[in-house]
Structures are given as structure tokens and as C-alpha cells.
PDB file of C-alpha atoms and ligand atoms in Angstrom:
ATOM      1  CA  UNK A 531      44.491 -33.347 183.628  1.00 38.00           C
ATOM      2  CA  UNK A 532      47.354 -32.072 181.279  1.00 37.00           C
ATOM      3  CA  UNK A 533      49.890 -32.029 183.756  1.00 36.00           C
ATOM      4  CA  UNK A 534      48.775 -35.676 185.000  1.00 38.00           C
ATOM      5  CA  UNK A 535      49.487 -37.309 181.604  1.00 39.00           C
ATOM      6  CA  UNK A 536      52.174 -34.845 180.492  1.00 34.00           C
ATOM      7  CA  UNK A 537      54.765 -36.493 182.452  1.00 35.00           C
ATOM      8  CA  UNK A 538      58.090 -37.758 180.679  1.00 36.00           C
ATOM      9  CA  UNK A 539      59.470 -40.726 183.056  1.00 39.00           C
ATOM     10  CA  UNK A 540      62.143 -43.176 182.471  1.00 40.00           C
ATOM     11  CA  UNK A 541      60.636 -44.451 179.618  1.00 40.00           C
ATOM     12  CA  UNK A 542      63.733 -46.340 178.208  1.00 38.00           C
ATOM     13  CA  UNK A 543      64.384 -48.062 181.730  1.00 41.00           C
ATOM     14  CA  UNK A 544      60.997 -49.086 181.878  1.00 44.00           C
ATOM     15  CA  UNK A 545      61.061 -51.056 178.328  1.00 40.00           C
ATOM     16  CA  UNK A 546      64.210 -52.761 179.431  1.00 38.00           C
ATOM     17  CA  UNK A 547      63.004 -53.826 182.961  1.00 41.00           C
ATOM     18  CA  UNK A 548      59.962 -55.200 181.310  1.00 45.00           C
ATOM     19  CA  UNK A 549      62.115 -57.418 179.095  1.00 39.00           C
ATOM     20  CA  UNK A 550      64.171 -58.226 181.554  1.00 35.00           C
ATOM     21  CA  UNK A 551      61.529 -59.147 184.108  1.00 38.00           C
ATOM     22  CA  UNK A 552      58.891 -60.684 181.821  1.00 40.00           C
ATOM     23  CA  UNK A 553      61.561 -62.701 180.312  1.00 35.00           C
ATOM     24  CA  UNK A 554      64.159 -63.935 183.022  1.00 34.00           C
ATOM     25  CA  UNK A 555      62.942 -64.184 186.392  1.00 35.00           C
ATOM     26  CA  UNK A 556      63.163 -67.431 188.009  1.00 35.00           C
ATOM     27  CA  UNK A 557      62.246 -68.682 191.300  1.00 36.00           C
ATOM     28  CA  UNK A 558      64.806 -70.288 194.114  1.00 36.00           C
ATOM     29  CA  UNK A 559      63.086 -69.227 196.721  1.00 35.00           C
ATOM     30  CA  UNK A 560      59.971 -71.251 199.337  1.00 37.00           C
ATOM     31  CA  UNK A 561      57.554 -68.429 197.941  1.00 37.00           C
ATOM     32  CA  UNK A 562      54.384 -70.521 197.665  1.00 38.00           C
ATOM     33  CA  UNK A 563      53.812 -69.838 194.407  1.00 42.00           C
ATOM     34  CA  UNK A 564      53.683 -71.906 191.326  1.00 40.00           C
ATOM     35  CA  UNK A 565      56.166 -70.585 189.567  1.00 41.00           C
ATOM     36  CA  UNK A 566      58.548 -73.917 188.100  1.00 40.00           C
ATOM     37  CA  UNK A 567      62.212 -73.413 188.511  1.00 40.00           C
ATOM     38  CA  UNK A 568      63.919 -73.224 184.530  1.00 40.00           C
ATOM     39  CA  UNK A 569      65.574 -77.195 183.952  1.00 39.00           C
ATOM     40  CA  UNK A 570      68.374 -75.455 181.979  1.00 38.00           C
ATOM     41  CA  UNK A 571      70.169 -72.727 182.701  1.00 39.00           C
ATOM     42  CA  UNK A 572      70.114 -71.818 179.052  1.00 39.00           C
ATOM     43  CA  UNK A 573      68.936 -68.375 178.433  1.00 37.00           C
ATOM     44  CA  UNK A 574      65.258 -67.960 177.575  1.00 39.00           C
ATOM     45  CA  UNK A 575      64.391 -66.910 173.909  1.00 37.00           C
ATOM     46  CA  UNK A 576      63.655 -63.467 174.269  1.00 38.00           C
ATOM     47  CA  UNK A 577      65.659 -62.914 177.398  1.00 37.00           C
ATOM     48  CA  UNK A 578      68.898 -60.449 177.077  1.00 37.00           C
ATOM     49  CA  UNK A 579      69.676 -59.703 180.591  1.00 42.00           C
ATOM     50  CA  UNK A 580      70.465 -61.768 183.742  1.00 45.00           C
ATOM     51  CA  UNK A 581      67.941 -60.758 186.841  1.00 52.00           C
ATOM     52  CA  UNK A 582      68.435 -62.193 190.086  1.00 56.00           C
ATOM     53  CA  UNK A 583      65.293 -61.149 191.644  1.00 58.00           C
ATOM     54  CA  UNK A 584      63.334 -63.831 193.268  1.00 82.00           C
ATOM     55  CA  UNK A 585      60.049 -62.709 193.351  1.00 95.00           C
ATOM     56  CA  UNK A 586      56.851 -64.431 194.143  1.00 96.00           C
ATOM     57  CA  UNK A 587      52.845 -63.473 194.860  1.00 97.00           C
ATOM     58  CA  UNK A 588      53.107 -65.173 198.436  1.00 94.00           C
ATOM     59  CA  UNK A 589      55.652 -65.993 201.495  1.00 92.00           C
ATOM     60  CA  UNK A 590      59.037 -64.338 202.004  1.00 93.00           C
ATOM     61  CA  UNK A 591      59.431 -62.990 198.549  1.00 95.00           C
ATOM     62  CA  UNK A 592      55.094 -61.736 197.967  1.00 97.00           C
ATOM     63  CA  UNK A 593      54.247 -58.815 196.921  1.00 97.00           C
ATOM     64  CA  UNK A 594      54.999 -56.902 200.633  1.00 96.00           C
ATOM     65  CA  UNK A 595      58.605 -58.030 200.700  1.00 96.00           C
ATOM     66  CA  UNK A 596      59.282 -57.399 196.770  1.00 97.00           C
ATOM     67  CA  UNK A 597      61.064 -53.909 197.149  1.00 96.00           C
ATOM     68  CA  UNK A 598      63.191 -55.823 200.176  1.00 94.00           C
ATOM     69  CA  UNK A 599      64.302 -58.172 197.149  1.00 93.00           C
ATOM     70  CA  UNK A 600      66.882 -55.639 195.354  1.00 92.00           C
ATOM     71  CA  UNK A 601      67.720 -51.943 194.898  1.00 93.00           C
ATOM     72  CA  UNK A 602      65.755 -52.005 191.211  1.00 94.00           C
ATOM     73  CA  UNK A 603      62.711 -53.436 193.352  1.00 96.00           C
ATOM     74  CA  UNK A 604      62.964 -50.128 195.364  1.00 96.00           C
ATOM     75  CA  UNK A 605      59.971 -48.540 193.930  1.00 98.00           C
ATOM     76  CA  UNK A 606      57.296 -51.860 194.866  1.00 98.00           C
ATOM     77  CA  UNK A 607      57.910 -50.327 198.614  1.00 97.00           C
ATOM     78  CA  UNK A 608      58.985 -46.342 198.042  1.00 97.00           C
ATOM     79  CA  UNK A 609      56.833 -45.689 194.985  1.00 98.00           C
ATOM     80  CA  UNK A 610      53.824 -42.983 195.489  1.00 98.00           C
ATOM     81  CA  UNK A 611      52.204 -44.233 192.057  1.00 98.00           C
ATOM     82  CA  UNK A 612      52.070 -47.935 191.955  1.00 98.00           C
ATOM     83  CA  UNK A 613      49.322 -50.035 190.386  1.00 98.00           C
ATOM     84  CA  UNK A 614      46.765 -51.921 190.642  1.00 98.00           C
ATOM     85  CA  UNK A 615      44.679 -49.220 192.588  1.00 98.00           C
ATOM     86  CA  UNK A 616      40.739 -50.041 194.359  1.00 98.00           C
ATOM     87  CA  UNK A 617      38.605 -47.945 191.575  1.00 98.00           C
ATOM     88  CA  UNK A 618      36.902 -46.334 194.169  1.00 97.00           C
ATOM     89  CA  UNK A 619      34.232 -44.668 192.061  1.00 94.00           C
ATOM     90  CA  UNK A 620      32.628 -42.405 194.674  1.00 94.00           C
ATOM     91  CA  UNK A 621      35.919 -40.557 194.646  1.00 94.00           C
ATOM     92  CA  UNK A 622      36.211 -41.090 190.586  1.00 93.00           C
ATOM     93  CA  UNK A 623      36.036 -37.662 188.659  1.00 86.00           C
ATOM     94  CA  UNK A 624      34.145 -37.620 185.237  1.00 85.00           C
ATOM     95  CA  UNK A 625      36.209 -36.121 182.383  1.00 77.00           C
ATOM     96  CA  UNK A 626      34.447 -34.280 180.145  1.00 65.00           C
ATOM     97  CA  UNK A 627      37.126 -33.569 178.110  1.00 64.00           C
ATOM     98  CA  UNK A 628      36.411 -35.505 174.563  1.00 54.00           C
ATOM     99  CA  UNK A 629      40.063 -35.756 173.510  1.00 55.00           C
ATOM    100  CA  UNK A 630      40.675 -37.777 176.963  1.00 63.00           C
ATOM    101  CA  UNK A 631      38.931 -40.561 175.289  1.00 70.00           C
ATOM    102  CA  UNK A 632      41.136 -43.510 174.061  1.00 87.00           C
ATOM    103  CA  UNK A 633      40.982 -44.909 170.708  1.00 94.00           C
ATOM    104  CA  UNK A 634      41.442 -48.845 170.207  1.00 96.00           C
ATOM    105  CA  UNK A 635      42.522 -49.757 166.913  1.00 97.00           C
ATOM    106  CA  UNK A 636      42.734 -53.610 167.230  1.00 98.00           C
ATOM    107  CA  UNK A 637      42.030 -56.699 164.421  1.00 98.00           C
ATOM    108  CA  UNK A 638      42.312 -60.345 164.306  1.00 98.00           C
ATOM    109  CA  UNK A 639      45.880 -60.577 164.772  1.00 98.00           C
ATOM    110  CA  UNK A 640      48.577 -63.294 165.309  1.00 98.00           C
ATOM    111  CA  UNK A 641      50.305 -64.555 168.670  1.00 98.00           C
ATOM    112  CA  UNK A 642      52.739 -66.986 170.315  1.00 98.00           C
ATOM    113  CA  UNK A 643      52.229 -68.063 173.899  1.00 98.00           C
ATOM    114  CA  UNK A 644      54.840 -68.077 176.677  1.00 98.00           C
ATOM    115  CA  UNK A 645      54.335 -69.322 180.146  1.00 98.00           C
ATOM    116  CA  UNK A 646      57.015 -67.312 181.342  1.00 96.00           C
ATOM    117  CA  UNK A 647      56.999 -68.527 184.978  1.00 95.00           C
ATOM    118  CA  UNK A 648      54.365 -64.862 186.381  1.00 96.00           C
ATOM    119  CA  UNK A 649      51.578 -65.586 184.196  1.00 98.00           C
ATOM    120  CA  UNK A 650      50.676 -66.861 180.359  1.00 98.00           C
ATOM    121  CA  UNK A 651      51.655 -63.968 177.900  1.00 98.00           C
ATOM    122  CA  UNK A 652      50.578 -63.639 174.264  1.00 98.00           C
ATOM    123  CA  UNK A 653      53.204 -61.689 172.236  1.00 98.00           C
ATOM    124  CA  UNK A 654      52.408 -60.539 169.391  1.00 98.00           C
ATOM    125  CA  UNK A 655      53.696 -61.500 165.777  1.00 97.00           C
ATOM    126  CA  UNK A 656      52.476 -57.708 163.881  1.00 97.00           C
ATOM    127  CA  UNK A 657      52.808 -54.417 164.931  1.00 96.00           C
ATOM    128  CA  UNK A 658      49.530 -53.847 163.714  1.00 96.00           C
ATOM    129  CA  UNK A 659      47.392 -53.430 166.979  1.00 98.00           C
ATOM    130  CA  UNK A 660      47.747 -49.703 168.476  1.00 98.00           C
ATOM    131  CA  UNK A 661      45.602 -47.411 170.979  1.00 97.00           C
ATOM    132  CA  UNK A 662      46.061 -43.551 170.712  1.00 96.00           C
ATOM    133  CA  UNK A 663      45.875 -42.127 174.320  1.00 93.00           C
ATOM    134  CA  UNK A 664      45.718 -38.096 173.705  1.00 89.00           C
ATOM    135  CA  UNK A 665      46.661 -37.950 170.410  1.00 90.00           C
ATOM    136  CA  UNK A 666      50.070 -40.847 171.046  1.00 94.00           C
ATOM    137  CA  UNK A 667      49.802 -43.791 169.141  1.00 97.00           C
ATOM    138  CA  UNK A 668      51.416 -46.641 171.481  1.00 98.00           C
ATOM    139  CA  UNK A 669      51.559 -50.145 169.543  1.00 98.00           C
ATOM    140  CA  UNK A 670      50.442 -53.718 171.494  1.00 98.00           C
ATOM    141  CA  UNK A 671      53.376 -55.637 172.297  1.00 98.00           C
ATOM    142  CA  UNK A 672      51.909 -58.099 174.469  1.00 98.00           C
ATOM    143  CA  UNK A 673      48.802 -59.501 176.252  1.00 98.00           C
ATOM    144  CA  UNK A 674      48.440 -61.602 179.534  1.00 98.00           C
ATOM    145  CA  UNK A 675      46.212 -62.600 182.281  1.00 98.00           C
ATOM    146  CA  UNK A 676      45.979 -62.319 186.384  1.00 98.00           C
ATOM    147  CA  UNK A 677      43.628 -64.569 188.664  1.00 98.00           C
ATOM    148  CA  UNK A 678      41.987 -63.085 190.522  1.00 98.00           C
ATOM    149  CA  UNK A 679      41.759 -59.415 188.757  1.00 98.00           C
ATOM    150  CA  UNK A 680      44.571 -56.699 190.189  1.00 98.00           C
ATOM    151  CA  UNK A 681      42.160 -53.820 189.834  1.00 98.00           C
ATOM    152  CA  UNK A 682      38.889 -53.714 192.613  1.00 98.00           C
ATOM    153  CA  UNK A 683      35.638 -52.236 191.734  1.00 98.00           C
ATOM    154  CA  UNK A 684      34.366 -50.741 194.884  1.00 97.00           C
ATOM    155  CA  UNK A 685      36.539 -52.755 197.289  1.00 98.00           C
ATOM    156  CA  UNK A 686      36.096 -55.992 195.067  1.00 98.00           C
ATOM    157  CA  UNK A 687      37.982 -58.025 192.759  1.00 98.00           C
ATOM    158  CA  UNK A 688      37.133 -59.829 190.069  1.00 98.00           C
ATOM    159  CA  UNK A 689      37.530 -63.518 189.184  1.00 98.00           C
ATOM    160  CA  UNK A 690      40.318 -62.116 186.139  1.00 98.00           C
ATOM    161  CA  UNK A 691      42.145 -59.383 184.789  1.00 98.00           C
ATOM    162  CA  UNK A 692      43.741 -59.492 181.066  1.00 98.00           C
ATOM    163  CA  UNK A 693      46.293 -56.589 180.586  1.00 98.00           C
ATOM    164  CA  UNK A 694      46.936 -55.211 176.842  1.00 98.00           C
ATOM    165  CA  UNK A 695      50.273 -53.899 177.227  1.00 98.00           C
ATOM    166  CA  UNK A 696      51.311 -51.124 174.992  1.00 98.00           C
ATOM    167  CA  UNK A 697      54.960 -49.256 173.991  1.00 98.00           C
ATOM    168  CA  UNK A 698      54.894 -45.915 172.145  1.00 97.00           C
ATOM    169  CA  UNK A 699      58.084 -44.977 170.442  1.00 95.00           C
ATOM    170  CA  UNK A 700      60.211 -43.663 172.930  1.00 95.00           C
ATOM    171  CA  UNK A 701      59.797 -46.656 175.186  1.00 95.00           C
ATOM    172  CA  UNK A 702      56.487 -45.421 177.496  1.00 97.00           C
ATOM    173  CA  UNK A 703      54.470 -47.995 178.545  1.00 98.00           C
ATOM    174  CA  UNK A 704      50.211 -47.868 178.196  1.00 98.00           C
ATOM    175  CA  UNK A 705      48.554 -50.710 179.789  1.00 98.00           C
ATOM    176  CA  UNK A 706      45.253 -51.510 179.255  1.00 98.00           C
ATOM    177  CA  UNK A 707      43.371 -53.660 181.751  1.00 98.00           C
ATOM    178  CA  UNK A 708      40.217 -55.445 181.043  1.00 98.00           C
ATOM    179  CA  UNK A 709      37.950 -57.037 184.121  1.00 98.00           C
ATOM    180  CA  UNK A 710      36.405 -60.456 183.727  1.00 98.00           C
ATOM    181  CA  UNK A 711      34.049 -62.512 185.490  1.00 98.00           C
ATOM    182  CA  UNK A 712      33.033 -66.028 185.393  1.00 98.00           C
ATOM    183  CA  UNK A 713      29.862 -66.072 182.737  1.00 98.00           C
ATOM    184  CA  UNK A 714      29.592 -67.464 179.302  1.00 98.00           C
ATOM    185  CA  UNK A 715      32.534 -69.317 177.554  1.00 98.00           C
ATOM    186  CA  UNK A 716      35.053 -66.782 175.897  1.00 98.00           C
ATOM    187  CA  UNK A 717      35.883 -68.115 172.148  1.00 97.00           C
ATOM    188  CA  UNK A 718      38.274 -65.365 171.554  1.00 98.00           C
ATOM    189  CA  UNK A 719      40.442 -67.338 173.915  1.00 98.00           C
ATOM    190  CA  UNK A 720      39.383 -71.175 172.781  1.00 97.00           C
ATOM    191  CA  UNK A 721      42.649 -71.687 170.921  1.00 97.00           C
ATOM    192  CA  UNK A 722      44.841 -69.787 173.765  1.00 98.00           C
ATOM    193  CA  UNK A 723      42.900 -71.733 175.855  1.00 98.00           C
ATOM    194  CA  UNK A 724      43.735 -75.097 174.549  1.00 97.00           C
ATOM    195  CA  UNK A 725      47.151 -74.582 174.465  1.00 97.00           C
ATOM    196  CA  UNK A 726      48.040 -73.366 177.992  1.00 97.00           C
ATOM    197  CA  UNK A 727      51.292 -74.383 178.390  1.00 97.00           C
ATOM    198  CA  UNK A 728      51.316 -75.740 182.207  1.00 97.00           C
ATOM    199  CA  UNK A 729      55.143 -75.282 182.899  1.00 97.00           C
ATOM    200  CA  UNK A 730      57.348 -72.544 182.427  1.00 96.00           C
ATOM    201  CA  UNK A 731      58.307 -72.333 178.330  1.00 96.00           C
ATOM    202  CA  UNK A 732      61.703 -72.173 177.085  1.00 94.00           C
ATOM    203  CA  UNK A 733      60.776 -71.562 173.351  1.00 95.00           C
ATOM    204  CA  UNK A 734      57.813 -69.973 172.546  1.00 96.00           C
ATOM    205  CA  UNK A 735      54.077 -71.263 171.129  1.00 97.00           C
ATOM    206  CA  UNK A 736      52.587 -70.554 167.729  1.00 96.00           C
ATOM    207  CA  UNK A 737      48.746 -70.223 167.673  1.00 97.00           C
ATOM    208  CA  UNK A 738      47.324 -71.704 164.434  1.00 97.00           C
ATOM    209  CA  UNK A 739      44.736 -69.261 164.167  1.00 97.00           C
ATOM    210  CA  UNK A 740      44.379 -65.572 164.920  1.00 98.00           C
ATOM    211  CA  UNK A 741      43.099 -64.112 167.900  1.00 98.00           C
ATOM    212  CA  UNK A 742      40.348 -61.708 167.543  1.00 98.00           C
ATOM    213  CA  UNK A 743      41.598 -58.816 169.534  1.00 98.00           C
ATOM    214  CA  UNK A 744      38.253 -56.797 169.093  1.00 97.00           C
ATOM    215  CA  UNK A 745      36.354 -59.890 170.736  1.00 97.00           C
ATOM    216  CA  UNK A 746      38.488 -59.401 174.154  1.00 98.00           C
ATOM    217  CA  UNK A 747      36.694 -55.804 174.491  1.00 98.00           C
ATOM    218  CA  UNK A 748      33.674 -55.292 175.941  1.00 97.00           C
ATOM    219  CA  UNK A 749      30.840 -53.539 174.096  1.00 95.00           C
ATOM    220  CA  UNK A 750      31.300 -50.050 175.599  1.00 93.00           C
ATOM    221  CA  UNK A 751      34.564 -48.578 175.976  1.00 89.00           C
ATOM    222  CA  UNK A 752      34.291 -46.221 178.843  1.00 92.00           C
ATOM    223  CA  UNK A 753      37.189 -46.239 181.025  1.00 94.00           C
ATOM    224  CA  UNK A 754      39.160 -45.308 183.957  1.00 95.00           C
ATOM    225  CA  UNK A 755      42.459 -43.565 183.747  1.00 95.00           C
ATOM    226  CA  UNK A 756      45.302 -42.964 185.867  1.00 95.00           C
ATOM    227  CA  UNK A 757      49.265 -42.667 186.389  1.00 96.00           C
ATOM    228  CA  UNK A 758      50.386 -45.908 187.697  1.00 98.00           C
ATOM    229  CA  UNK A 759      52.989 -48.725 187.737  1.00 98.00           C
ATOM    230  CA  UNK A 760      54.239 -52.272 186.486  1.00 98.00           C
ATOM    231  CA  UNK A 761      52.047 -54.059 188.726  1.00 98.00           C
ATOM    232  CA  UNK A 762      55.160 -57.276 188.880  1.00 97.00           C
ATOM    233  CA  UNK A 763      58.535 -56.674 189.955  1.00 96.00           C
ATOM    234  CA  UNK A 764      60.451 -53.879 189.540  1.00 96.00           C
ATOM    235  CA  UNK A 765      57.230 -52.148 189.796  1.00 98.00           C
ATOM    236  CA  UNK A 766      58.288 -48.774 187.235  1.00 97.00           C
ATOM    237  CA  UNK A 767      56.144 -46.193 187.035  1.00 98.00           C
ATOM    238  CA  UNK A 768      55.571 -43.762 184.210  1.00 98.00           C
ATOM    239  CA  UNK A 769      52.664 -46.210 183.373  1.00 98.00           C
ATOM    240  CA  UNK A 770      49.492 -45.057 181.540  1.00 97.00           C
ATOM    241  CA  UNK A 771      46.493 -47.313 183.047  1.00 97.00           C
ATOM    242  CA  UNK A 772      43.191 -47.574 181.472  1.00 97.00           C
ATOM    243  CA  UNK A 773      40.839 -49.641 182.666  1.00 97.00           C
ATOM    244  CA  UNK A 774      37.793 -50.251 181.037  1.00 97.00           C
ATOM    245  CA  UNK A 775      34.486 -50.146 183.031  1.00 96.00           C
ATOM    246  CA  UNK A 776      32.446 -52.754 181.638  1.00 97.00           C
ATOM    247  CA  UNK A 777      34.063 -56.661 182.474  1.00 98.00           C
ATOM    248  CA  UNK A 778      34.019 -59.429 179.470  1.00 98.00           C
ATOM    249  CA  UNK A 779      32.804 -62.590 179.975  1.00 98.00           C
ATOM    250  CA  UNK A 780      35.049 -66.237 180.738  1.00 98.00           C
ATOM    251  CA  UNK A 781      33.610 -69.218 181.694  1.00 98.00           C
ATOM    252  CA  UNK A 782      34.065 -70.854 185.320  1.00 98.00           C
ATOM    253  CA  UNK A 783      35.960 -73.966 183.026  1.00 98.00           C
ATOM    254  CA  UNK A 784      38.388 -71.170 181.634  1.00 98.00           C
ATOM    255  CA  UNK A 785      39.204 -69.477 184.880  1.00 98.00           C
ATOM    256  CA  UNK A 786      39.956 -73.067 186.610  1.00 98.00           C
ATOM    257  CA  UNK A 787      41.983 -73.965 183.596  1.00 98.00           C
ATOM    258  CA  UNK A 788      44.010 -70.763 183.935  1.00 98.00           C
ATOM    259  CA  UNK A 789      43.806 -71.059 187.814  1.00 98.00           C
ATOM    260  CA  UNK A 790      45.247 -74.749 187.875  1.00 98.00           C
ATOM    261  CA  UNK A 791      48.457 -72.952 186.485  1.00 98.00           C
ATOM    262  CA  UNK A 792      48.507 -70.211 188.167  1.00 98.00           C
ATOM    263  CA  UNK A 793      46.187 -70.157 191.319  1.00 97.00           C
ATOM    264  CA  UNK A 794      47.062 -66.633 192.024  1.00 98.00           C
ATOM    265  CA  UNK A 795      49.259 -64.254 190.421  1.00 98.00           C
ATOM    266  CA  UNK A 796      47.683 -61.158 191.266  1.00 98.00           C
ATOM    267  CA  UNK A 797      49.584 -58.111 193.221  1.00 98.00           C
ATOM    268  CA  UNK A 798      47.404 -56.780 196.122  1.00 98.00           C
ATOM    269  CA  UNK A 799      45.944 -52.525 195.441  1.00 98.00           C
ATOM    270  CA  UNK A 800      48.194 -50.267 196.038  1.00 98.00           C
ATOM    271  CA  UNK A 801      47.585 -46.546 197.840  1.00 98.00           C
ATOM    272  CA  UNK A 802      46.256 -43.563 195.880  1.00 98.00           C
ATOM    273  CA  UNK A 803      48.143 -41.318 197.383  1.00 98.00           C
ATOM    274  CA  UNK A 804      47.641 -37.897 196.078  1.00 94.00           C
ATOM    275  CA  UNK A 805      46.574 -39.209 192.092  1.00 95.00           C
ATOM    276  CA  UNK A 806      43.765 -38.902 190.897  1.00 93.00           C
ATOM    277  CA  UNK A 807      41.721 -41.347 188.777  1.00 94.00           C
ATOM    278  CA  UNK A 808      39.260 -39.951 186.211  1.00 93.00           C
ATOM    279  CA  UNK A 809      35.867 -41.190 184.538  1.00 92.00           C
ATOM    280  CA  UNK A 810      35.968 -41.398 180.744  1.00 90.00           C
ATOM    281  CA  UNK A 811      32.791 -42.397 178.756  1.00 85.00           C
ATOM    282  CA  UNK A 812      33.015 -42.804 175.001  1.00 78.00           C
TER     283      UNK A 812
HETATM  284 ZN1  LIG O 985      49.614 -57.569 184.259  1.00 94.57          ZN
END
């Protein structure tokens, strides 16, 4: 277990590609998708890099073809640790190991919204929301959403999958992933929800009210863990994945809303290879 989290990867590369590809990335391309091609070519807000890759979640440039697509997209095809992963949980091992456990420290907290062409993000104003992942604090930089969910339980997906994505201070990234299926409406999400911005956004959204972060857990926070990847283009690993067991709740009205934007932005699962994904209960 030590030597599977005590890894030092490319942490600095992988902050920049995530600007760079969260930010950027526009679509030329006969991909299927529904990604909308930028009006301007006036650089986005946050973006500080040109990136050619033309990357989609079907046709020519879908997920099987997106290491084809450049020589920093190398690792989508090559990589032996690339997420989402089936949670298989026959082969799951239990960790009994209490300091495993991860520890959410997360409040009512202000966002802007970006459609940024993959999927809606929520970025976030403070620098207020952390987790501590054996004994590392990483802080949230940024929340967004994939229809259907990335991760399988057991062979199946769910209808969602909202990803907490995390930065420590040298640059390592610590995604966590939270399952959701169609059930009662989520008001954590009503104002996000109302806002949705349909196209892709060259300035970014202000939400009026805070979003309440603890709300977007579910009640128990026993997990999965494993080493995996940026689950989008250029695919970096060095990734800390948790993924918590239990699924929240969206309504079937929030998951077409999100759907009639994006009807599928999810990246298929992705070999285990020789990883191994442990069982943490709280
Ligand atoms: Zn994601």
C-alpha cells in the first residue's frame, strides 16, 4: 500500500496539461460529439496555452483513437494506469489500515460555471475546500460532471459521475469521483442547474448563491482507491482516485437537462493491469 501511493510523478506537467486541456481544446473535427466550435478565436479566460488536439467521446477522434491524436496524447493508448477502471469488487481488497482513510473537509463554498466545450465545470472562487489523503492536504480546484458515470460498479455504469478535482502543492492531482443515479431531485445543484450554460462559454458564470459542497456527498464515506489517470485527453497519470461507494441522488429532469448538453461525455474503463484497487470504510 505504501509503495502504491508513494509515487512522485510528473506532477508539474500534469497541472499544466489540465489547464491547458480543460481550458483550450476545441473541436474541428466530424467527432459526433456536441462539443460547439469557439465563434472567436480569442483566447478563453483562463486559457494560457494553445492545444491543437481534437478530441472527442465518439468517431475518428473517441476515446480509442485519442493517443493517435498527438505525441502528449501518447499515454490514452501506452499508459498501464489510466482511469476510469470497472470497480470490480470481487477482486477489491479491504484496507484495514485506518490512516488510508480520506478526510473531506468541504463547506458551502462559492463557484463560477464554465461550459468549456468536455463537460460543465464549477471552479472554485476560495481555496477553502481540501481532502487530506495520507496525511497530504490537496485543495479543490474544480468540480464537473460525466453522463453516463466513467467508473462501473460490477460491470455497470451509472446514469452520472461528478469528479471533485483536487491539487496539492507541488502540482499532484487527487480526484474524487462521486456515482449518481436518477432518484430524488438534487438541491445542492438547483442553482448550477438553472444556469447550465448550453454552448461553449467564453467568460465565465457567477453563481448567486453558494453551493453546499457537503450536500454533494453521500452519507457514508467509504471509498475505493487507486493509482489512475486524467480520464480526458492527455490522459496523465500520477492521479490519486477515490471513489466513494455509496451514489447521491439526481433527478431523471437533472440528468436530461445535463444530457441535452452533453449526451455523453464519458471515457469508456480502462484495463487494471497489474494495480490494485483497495476497500476503505470510514
Ligand atoms: Zn472527470
Amino acid at each position: 500500500m505504501r509503495k502504491l501511493w508513494g509515487k512522485t510523478l510528473l506532477a508539474a506537467s500534469l497541472a499544466v496539461s489540465l489547464t491547458a486541456c480543460s481550458s483550450t481544446v476545441s473541436q474541428s473535427g466530424n467527432g459526433g460529439s456536441s462539443k460547439v466550435t469557439p465563434s472567436s478565436p480569442s483566447a478563453p479566460a483562463a486559457g494560457t496555452e494553445a492545444h491543437a488536439v481534437h478530441w472527442s467521446y465518439g468517431g475518428e477522434t473517441g476515446p480509442e483513437h485519442w493517443g493517435e491524436l498527438g505525441t502528449e496524447n501518447r499515454a490514452c493508448s501506452s499508459g498501464l494506469e489510466q482511469s476510469p477502471i470497472n470497480l470490480e469488487q470481487a477482486k477489491i481488497k479491504a484496507d484495514a489500515t485506518a490512516a488510508q482513510a480520506i478526510e473531506i473537509n468541504y463547506r458551502p463554498s462559492q463557484f463560477t460555471i464554465t461550459n468549456n466545450g468536455d463537460t460543465i465545470r464549477a471552479d472554485a472562487v476560495t481555496q477553502d475546500n481540501t481532502i487530506t489523503l495520507d496525511g497530504k492536504e490537496y485543495t479543490l480546484a474544480q468540480f464537473h460532471f460525466h453522463v453516463p458515470s466513467e467508473h462501473q460498479i460490477d460491470g455497470k455504469n451509472l446514469d452520472m459521475e461528478l469528479h471533485f478535482v483536487h491539487k496539492d502543492a507541488g502540482g499532484k492531482l487527487a480526484v474524487v469521483g462521486v456515482l449518481m443515479k436518477a432518484g430524488d431531485a438534487n438541491e445542492a445543484l438547483a442553482e448550477l442547474w438553472s444556469k447550465l450554460p448550453a454552448e461553449k462559454t467564453e467568460e465565465s458564470i457567477a453563481l448567486d448563491q453558494t453551493i453546499d459542497l457537503p450536500a454533494l456527498l453521500p452519507q457514508t464515506q467509504d471509498v475505493f482507491r487507486y493509482d489512475g489517470s486524467l480520464t480526458t485527453p492527455p490522459c496523465s497519470e500520477g492521479v490519486e482516485w477515490t471513489v466513494m461507494q455509496e451514489p447521491i441522488e439526481v433527478s431523471q429532469e437533472q440528468i436530461d437537462a445535463f444530457a441535452s448538453i452533453f449526451p455523453d461525455n464519458h471515457r469508456p474503463v480502462q484495463p487494471w493491469n497489474d494495480r490494485e484497487v483497495f476497500r476503505v470504510n470510514e
